[in-house]
PDB file of C-alpha atoms and ligand atoms in Angstrom:
ATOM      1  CA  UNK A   1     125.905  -1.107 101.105  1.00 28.00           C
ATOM      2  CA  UNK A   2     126.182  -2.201  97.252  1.00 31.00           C
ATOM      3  CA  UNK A   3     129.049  -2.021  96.090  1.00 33.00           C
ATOM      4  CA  UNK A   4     130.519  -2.756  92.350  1.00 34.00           C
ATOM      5  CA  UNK A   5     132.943  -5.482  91.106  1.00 32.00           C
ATOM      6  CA  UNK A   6     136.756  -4.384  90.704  1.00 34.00           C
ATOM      7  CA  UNK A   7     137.201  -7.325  88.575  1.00 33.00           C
ATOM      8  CA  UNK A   8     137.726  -5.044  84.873  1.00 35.00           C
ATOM      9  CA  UNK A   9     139.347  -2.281  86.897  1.00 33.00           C
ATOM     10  CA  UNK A  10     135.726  -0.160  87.516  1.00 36.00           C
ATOM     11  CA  UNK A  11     135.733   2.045  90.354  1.00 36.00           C
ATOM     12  CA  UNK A  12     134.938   0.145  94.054  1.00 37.00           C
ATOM     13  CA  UNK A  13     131.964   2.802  94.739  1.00 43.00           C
ATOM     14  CA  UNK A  14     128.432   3.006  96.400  1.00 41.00           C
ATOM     15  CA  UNK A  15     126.027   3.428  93.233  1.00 39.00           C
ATOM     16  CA  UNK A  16     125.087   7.155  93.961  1.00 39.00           C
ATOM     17  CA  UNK A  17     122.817   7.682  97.436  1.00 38.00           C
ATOM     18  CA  UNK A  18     119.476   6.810  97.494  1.00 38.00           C
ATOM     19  CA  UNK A  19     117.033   4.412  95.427  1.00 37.00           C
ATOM     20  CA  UNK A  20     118.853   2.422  93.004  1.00 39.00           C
ATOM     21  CA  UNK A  21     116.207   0.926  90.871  1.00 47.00           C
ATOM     22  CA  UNK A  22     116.105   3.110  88.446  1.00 71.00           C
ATOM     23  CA  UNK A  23     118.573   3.798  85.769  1.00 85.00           C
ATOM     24  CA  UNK A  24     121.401   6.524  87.109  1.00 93.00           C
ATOM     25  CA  UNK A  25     122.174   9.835  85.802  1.00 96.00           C
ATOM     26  CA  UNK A  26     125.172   9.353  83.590  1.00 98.00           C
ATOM     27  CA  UNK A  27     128.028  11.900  83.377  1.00 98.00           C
ATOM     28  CA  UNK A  28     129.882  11.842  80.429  1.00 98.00           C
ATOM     29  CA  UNK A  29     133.702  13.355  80.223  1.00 98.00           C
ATOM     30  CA  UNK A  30     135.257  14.444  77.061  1.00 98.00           C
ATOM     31  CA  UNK A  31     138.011  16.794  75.951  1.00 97.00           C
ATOM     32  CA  UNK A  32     135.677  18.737  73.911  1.00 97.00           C
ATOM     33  CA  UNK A  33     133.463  17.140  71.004  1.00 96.00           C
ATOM     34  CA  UNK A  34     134.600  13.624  69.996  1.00 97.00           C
ATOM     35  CA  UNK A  35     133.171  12.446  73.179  1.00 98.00           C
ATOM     36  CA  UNK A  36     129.746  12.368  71.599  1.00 98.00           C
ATOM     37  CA  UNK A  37     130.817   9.376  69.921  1.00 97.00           C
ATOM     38  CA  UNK A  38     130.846   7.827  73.067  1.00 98.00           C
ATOM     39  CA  UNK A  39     127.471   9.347  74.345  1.00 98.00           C
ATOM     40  CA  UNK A  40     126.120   8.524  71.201  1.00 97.00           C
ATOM     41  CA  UNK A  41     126.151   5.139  71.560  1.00 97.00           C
ATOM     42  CA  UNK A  42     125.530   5.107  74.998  1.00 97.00           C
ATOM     43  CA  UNK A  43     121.936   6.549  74.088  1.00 96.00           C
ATOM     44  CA  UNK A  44     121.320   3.370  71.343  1.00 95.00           C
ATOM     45  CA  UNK A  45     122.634   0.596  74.321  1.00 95.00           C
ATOM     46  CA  UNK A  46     121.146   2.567  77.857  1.00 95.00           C
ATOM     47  CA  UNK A  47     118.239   4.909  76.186  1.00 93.00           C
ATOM     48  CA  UNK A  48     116.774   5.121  79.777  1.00 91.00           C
ATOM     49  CA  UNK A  49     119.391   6.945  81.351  1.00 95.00           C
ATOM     50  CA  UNK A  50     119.290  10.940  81.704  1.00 96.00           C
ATOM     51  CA  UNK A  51     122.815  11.918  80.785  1.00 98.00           C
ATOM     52  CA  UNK A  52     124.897  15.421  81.873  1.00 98.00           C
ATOM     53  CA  UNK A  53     127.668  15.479  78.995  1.00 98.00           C
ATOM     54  CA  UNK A  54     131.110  17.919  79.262  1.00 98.00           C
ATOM     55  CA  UNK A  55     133.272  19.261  77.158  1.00 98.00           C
ATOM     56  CA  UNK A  56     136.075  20.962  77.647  1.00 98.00           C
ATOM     57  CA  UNK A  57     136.092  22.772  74.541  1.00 97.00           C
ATOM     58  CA  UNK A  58     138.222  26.217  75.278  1.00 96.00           C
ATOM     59  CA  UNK A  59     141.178  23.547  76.459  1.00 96.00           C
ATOM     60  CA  UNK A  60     141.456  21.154  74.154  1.00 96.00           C
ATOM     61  CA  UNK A  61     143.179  18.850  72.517  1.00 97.00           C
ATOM     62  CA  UNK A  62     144.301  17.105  75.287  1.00 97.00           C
ATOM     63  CA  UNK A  63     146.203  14.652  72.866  1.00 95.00           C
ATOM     64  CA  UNK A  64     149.526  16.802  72.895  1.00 95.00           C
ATOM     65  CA  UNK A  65     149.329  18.056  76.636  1.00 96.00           C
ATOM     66  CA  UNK A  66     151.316  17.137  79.573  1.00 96.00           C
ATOM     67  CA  UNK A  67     149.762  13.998  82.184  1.00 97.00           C
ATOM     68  CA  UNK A  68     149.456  16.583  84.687  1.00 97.00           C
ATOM     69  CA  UNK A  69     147.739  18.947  82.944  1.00 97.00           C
ATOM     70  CA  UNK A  70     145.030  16.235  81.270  1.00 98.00           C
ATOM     71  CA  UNK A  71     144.725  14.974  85.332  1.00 98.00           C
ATOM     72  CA  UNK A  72     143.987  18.587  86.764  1.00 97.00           C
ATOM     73  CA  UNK A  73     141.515  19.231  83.965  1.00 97.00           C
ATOM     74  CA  UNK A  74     139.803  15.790  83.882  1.00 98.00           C
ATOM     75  CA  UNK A  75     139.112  15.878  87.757  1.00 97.00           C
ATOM     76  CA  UNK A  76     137.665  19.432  87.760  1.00 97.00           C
ATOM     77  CA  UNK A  77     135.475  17.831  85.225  1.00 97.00           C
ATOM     78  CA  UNK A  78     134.888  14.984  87.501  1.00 97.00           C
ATOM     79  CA  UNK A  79     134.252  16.763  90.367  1.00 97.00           C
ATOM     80  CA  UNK A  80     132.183  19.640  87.954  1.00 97.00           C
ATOM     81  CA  UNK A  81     129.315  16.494  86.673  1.00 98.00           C
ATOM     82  CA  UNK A  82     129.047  15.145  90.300  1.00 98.00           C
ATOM     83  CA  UNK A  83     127.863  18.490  91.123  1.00 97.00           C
ATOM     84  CA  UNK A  84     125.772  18.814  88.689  1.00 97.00           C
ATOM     85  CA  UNK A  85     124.054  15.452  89.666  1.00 97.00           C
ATOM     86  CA  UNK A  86     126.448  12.505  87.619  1.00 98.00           C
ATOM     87  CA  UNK A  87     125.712   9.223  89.614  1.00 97.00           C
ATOM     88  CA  UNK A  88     128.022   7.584  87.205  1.00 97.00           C
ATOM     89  CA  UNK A  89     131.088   8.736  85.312  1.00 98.00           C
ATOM     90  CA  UNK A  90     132.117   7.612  81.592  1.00 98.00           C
ATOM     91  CA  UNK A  91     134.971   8.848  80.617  1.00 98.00           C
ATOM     92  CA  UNK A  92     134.648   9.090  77.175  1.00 98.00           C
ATOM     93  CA  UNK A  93     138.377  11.043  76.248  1.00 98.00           C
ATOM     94  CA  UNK A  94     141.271   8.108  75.074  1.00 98.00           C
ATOM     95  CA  UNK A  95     143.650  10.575  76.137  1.00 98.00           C
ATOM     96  CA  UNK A  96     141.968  11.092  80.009  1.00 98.00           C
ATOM     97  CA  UNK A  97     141.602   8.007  80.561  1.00 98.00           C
ATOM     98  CA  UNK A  98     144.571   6.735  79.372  1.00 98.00           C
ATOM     99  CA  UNK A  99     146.656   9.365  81.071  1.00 98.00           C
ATOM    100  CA  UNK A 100     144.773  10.014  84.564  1.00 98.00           C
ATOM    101  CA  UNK A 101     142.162   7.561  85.006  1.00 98.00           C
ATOM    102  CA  UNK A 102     143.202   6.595  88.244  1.00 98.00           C
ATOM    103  CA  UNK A 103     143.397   9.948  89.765  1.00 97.00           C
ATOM    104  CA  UNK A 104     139.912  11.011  88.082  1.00 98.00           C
ATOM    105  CA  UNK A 105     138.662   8.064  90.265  1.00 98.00           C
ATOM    106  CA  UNK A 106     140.322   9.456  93.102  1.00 97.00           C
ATOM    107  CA  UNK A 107     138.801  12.735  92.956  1.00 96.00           C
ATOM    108  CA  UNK A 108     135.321  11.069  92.205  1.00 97.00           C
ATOM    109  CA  UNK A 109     132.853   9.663  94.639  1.00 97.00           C
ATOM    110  CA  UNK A 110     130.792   7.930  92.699  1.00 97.00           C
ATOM    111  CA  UNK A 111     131.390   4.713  90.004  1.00 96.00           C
ATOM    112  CA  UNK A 112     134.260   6.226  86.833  1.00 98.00           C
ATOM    113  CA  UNK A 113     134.224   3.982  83.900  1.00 98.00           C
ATOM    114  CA  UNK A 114     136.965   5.029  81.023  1.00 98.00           C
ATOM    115  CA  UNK A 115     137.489   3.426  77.921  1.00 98.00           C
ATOM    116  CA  UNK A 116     140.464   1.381  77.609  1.00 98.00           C
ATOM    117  CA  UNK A 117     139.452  -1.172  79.540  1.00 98.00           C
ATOM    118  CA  UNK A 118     136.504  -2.039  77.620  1.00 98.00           C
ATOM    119  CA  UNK A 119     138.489  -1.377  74.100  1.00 98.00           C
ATOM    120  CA  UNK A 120     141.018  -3.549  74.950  1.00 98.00           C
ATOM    121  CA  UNK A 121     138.436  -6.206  76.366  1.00 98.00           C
ATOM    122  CA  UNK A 122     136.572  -6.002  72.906  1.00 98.00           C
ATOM    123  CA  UNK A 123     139.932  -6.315  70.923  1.00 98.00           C
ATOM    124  CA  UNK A 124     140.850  -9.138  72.722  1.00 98.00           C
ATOM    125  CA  UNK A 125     137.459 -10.846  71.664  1.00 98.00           C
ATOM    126  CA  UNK A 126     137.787  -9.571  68.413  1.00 98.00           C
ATOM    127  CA  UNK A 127     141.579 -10.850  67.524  1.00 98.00           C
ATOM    128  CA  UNK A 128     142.565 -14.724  66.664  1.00 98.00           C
ATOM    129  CA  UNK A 129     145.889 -13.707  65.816  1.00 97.00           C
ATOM    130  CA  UNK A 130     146.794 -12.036  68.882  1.00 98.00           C
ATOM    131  CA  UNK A 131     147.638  -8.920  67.410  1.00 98.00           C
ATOM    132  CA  UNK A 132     146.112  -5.653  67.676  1.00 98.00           C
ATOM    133  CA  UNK A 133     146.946  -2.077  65.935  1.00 98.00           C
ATOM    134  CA  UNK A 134     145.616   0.707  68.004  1.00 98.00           C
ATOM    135  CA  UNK A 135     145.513   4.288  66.866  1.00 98.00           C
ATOM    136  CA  UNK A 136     144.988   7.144  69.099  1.00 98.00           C
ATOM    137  CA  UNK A 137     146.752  10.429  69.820  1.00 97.00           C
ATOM    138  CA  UNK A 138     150.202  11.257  70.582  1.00 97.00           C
ATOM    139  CA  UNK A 139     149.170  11.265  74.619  1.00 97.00           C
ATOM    140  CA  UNK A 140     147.444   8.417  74.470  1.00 98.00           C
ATOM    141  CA  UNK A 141     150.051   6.151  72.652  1.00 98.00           C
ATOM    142  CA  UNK A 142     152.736   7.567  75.352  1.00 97.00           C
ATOM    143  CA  UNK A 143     151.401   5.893  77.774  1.00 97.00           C
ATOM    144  CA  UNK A 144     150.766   2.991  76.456  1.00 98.00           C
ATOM    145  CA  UNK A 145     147.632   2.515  78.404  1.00 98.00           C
ATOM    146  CA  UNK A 146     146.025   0.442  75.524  1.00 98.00           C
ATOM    147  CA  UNK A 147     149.654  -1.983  74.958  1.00 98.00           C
ATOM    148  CA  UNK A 148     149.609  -2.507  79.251  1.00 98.00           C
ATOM    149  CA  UNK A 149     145.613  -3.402  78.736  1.00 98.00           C
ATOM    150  CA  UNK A 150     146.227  -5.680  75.697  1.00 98.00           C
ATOM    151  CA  UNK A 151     149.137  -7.596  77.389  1.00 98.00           C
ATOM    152  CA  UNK A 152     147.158  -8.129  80.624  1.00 98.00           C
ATOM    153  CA  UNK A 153     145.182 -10.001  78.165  1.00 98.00           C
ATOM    154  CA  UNK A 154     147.655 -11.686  76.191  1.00 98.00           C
ATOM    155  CA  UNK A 155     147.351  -9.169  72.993  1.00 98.00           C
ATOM    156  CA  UNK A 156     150.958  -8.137  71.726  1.00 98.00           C
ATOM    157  CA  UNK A 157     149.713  -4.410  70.506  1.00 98.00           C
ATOM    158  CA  UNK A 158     151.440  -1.991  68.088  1.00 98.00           C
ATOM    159  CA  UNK A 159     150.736   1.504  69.157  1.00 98.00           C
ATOM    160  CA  UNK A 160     150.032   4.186  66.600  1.00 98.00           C
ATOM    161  CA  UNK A 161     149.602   8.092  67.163  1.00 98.00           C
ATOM    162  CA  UNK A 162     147.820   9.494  64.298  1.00 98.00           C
ATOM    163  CA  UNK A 163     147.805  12.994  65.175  1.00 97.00           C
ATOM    164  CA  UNK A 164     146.721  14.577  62.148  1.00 98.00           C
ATOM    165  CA  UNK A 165     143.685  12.739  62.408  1.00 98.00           C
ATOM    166  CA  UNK A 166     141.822  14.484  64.719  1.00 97.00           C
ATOM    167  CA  UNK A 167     141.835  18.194  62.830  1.00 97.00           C
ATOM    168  CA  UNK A 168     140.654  16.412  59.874  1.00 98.00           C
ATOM    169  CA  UNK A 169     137.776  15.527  61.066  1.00 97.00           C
ATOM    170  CA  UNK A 170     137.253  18.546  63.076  1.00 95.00           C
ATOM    171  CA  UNK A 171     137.249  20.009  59.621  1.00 95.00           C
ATOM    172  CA  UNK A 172     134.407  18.157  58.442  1.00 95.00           C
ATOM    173  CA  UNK A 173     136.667  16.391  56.189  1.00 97.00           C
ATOM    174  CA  UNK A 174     135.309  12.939  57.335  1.00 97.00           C
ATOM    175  CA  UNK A 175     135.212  11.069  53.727  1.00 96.00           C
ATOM    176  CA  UNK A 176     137.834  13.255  52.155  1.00 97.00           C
ATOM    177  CA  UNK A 177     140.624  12.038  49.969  1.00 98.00           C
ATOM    178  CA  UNK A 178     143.358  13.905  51.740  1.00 98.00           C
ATOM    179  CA  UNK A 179     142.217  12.147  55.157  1.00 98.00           C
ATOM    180  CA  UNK A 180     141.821   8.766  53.241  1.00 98.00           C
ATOM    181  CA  UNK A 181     145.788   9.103  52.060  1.00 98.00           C
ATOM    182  CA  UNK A 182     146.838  10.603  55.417  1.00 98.00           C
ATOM    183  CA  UNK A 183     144.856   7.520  57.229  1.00 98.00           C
ATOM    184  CA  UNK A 184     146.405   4.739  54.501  1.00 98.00           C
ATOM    185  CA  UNK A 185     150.138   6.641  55.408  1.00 98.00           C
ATOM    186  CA  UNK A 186     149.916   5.982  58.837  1.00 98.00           C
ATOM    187  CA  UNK A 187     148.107   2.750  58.576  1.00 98.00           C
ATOM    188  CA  UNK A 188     150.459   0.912  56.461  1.00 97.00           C
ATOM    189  CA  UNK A 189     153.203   1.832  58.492  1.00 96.00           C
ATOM    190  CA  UNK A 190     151.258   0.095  61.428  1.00 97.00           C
ATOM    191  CA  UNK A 191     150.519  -3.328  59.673  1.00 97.00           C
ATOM    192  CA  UNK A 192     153.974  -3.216  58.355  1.00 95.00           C
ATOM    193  CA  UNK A 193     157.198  -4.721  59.807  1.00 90.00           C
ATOM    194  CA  UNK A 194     155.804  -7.950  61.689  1.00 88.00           C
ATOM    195  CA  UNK A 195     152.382  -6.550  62.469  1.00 96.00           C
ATOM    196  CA  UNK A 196     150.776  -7.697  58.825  1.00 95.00           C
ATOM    197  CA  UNK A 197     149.535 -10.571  60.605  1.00 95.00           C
ATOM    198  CA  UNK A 198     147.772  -8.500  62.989  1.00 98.00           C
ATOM    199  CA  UNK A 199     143.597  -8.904  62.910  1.00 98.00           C
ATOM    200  CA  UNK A 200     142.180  -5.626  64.562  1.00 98.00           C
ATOM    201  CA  UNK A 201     142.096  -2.228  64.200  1.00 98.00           C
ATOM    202  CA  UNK A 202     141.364  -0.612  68.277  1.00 98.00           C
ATOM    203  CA  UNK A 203     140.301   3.424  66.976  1.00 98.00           C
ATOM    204  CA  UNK A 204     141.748   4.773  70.718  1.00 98.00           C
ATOM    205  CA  UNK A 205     140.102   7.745  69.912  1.00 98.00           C
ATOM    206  CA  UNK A 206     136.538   9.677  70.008  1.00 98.00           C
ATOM    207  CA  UNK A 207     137.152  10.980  66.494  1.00 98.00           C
ATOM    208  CA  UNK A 208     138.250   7.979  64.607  1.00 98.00           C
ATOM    209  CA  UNK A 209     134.527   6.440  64.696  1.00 97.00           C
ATOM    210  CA  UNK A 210     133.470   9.537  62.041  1.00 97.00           C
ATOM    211  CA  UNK A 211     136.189   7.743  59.779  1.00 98.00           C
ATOM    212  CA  UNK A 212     135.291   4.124  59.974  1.00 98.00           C
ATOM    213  CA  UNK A 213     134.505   4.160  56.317  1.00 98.00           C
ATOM    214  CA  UNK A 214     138.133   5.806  55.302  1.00 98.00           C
ATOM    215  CA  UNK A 215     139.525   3.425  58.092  1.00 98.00           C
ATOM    216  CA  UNK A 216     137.858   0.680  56.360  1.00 98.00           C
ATOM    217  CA  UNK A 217     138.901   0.992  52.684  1.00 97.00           C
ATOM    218  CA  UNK A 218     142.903   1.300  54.278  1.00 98.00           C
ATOM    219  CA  UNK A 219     143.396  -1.287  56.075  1.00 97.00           C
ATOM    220  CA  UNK A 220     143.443  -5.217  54.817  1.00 95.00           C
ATOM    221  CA  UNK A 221     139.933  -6.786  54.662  1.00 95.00           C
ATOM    222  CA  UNK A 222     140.918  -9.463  57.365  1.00 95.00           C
ATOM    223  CA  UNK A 223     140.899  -6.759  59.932  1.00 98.00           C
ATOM    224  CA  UNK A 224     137.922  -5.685  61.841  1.00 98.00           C
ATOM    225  CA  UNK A 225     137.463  -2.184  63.737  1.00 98.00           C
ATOM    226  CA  UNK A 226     136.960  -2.270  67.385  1.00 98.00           C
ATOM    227  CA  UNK A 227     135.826   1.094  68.193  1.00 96.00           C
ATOM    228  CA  UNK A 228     136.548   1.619  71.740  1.00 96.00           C
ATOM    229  CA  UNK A 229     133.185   4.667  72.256  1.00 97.00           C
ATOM    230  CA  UNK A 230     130.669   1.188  71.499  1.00 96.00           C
ATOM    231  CA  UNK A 231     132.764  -1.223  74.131  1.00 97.00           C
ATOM    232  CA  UNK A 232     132.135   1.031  76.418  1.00 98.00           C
ATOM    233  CA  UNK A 233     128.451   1.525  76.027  1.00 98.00           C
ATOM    234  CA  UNK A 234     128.156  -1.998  76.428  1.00 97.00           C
ATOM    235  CA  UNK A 235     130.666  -2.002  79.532  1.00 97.00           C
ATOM    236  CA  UNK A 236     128.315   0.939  81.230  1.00 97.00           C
ATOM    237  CA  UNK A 237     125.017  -1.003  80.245  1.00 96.00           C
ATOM    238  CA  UNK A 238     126.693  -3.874  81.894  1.00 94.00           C
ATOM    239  CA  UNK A 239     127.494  -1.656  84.909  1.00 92.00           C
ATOM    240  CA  UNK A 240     123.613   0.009  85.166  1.00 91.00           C
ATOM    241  CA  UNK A 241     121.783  -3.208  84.384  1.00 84.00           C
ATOM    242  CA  UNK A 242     123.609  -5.281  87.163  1.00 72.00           C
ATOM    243  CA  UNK A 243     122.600  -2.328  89.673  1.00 68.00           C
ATOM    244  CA  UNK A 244     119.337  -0.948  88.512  1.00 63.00           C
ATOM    245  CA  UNK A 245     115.776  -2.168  86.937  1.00 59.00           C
ATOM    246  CA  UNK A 246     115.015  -0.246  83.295  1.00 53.00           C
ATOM    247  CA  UNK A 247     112.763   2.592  84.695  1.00 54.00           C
ATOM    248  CA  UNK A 248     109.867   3.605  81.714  1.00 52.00           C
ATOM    249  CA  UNK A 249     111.332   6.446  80.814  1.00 58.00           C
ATOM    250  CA  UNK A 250     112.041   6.565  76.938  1.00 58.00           C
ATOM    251  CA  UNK A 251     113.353   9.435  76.203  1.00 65.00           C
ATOM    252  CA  UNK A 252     116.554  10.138  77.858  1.00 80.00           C
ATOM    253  CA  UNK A 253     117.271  14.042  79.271  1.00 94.00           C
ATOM    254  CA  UNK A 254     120.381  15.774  77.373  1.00 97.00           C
ATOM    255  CA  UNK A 255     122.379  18.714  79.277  1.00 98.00           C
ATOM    256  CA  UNK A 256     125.757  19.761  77.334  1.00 98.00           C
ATOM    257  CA  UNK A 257     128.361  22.016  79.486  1.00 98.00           C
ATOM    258  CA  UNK A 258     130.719  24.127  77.723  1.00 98.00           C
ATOM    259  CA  UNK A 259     133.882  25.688  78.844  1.00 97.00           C
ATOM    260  CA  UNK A 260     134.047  27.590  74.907  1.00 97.00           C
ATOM    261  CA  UNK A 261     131.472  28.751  72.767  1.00 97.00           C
ATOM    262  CA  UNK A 262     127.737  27.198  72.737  1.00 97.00           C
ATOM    263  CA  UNK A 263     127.339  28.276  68.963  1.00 97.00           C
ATOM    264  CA  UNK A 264     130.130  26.055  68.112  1.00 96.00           C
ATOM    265  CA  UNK A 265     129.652  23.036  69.952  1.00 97.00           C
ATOM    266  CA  UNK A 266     125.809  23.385  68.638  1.00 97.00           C
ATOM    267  CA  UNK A 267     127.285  23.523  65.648  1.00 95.00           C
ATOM    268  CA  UNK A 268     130.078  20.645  65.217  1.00 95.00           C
ATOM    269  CA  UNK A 269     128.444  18.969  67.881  1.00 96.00           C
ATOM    270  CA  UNK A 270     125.720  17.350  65.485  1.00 94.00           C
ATOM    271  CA  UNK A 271     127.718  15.676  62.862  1.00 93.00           C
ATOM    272  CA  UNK A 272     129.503  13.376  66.596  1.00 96.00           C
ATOM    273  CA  UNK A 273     126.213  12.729  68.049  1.00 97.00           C
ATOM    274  CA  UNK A 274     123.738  12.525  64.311  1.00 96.00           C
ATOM    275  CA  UNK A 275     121.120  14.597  66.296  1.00 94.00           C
ATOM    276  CA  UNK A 276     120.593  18.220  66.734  1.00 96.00           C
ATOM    277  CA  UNK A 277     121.897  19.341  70.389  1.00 97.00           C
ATOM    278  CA  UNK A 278     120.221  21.858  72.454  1.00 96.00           C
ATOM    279  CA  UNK A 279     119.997  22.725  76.353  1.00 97.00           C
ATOM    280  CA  UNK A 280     123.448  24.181  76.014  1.00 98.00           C
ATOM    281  CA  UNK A 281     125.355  26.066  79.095  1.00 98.00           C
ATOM    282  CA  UNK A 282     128.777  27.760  78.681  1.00 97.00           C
ATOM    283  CA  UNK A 283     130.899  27.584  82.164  1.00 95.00           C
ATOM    284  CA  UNK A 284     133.745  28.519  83.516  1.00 91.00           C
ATOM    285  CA  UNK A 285     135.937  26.265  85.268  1.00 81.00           C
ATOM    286  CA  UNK A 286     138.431  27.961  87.841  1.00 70.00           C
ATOM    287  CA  UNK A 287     141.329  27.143  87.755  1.00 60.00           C
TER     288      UNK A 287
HETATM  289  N1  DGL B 301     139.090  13.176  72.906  1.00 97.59           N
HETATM  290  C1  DGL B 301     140.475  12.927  72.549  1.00 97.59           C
HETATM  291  C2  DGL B 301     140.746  11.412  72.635  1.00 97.59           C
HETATM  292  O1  DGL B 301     139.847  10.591  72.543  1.00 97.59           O
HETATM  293  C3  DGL B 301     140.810  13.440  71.158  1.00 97.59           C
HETATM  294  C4  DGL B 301     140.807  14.950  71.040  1.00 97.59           C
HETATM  295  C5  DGL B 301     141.861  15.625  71.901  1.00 97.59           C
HETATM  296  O2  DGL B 301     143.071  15.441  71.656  1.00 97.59           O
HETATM  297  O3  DGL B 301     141.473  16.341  72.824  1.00 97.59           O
HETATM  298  O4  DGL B 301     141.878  11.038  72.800  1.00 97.59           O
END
């Protein structure tokens, strides 16, 4: 049986159950809408792959709750897309994977890809320095998922929670100056103290990519982004090439669950993924 490489931490799984030569149906796990980021680029790298996307928008943000609460609600996700037909698992929330990864691959049966790994991997590329600032939310930073990552690698990271980020651009407030000034406030305080020598800016989160621009004009113009959603596009295109043949299907199939209101996530859901969204379904997970 095939089975995949535990080299960059990926899950040791069979690839789904039957035929394997063409591309597999891609779950994609988020706390609620940022994750679009992530599926967004996943549809410019692996545009042959029919994807099943989740958001769990009546419980987020996960970036201020508990690890056992983002575990319980990330594998009833899990085990929710693998129902529904996932073949493959992205995890596309910094927070989930950061705080439960492991046990999301527990409660999964087929491959879970999250994306530290392939941030950090990136970063490490990125960096000649050695040093990396990553942002992300107040979760994520706590468990210092992306620092452990970075030093496996030989990265000394600074860690930065930048919790007021995410609301922002909830709001819509993506190229505002009251985000710009909040980003700059937390940013300098990042490159400050021994970390100005520091070359790259990891955005640990699925919002941050809306704000590249803002992120841009704060930080010094040595440092380059490293947004952690395209890593792990190219980590899962990786992943699917080395186990399946491009089938000649070109336009991938969308499905979007919901645990809050379709309206909405129609709605805000556009301005993460840059494309209208339809084939909607609200659910409700029990608890
Ligand atoms: N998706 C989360 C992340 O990437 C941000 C939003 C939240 O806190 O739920 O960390």
């Amino acid at each position: 049986m095939l089975r995949h490489c535990t080299t960059n931490g990926y899950c040791d799984r069979p690839i789904g159950t039957g035929a394997i030569n063409v591309a597999p149906t891609i779950g994609v796990f988020d706390s609620g809408f940022g994750g679009l980021t992530v599926l967004k680029a996943l549809l410019e790298v692996i545009p042959q792959s029919n994807y099943l996307y989740f958001g769990d928008t009546a419980r987020l943000p996960y970036g201020s709750k508990s690890v056992q609460t983002v575990a319980r609600y990330a594998c009833e996700a899990a085990r929710f897309l693998e129902q529904q037909g996932a073949e493959m698992l992205v995890i596309a929330c910094n927070t989930a994977t950061a705080l439960a990864l492991p046990q999301i691959k527990e409660a999964a049966s087929v491959r879970v890809l999250g994306v530290v790994e392939p941030g950090a991997q990136s970063a490490h590329a990125a960096s000649k320095s050695g040093r990396v600032v990553v942002i992300g939310t107040d979760a994520t930073v706590s468990s210092h998922a992306y620092q452990k990552a970075l030093a496996s690698l030989k990265i000394e990271a600074r860690e930065k929670a930048c919790p007021l980020l995410v609301p922002l651009v909830e709001e819509g407030w993506v190229d505002h100056p009251v985000t710009e000034q909040v980003a700059s406030i937390y940013l300098q305080e990042a490159f400050s103290d021994g970390f100005s020598s520091a070359d790259v800016l990891l955005l640990g989160c699925t919002h941050y990519p809306l704000i590249k621009p803002v992120l841009r004009r704060v930080v010094p113009t040595t440092v380059t982004l490293v947004d952690s959603a395209e890593s792990t596009a190219l980590a899962a295109r990786e992943l699917v090439r080395s186990t399946s043949e491009s089938n000649s299907q070109e336009r991938s199939e969308l499905r979007f669950f919901v645990t809050d209101s379709a309206e909405k996530f129609k709605r805000l859901g556009q301005q993460f993924l840059c494309r209208p969204i339809s084939n909607i379904t609200h659910i409700d997970l029990k608890e």
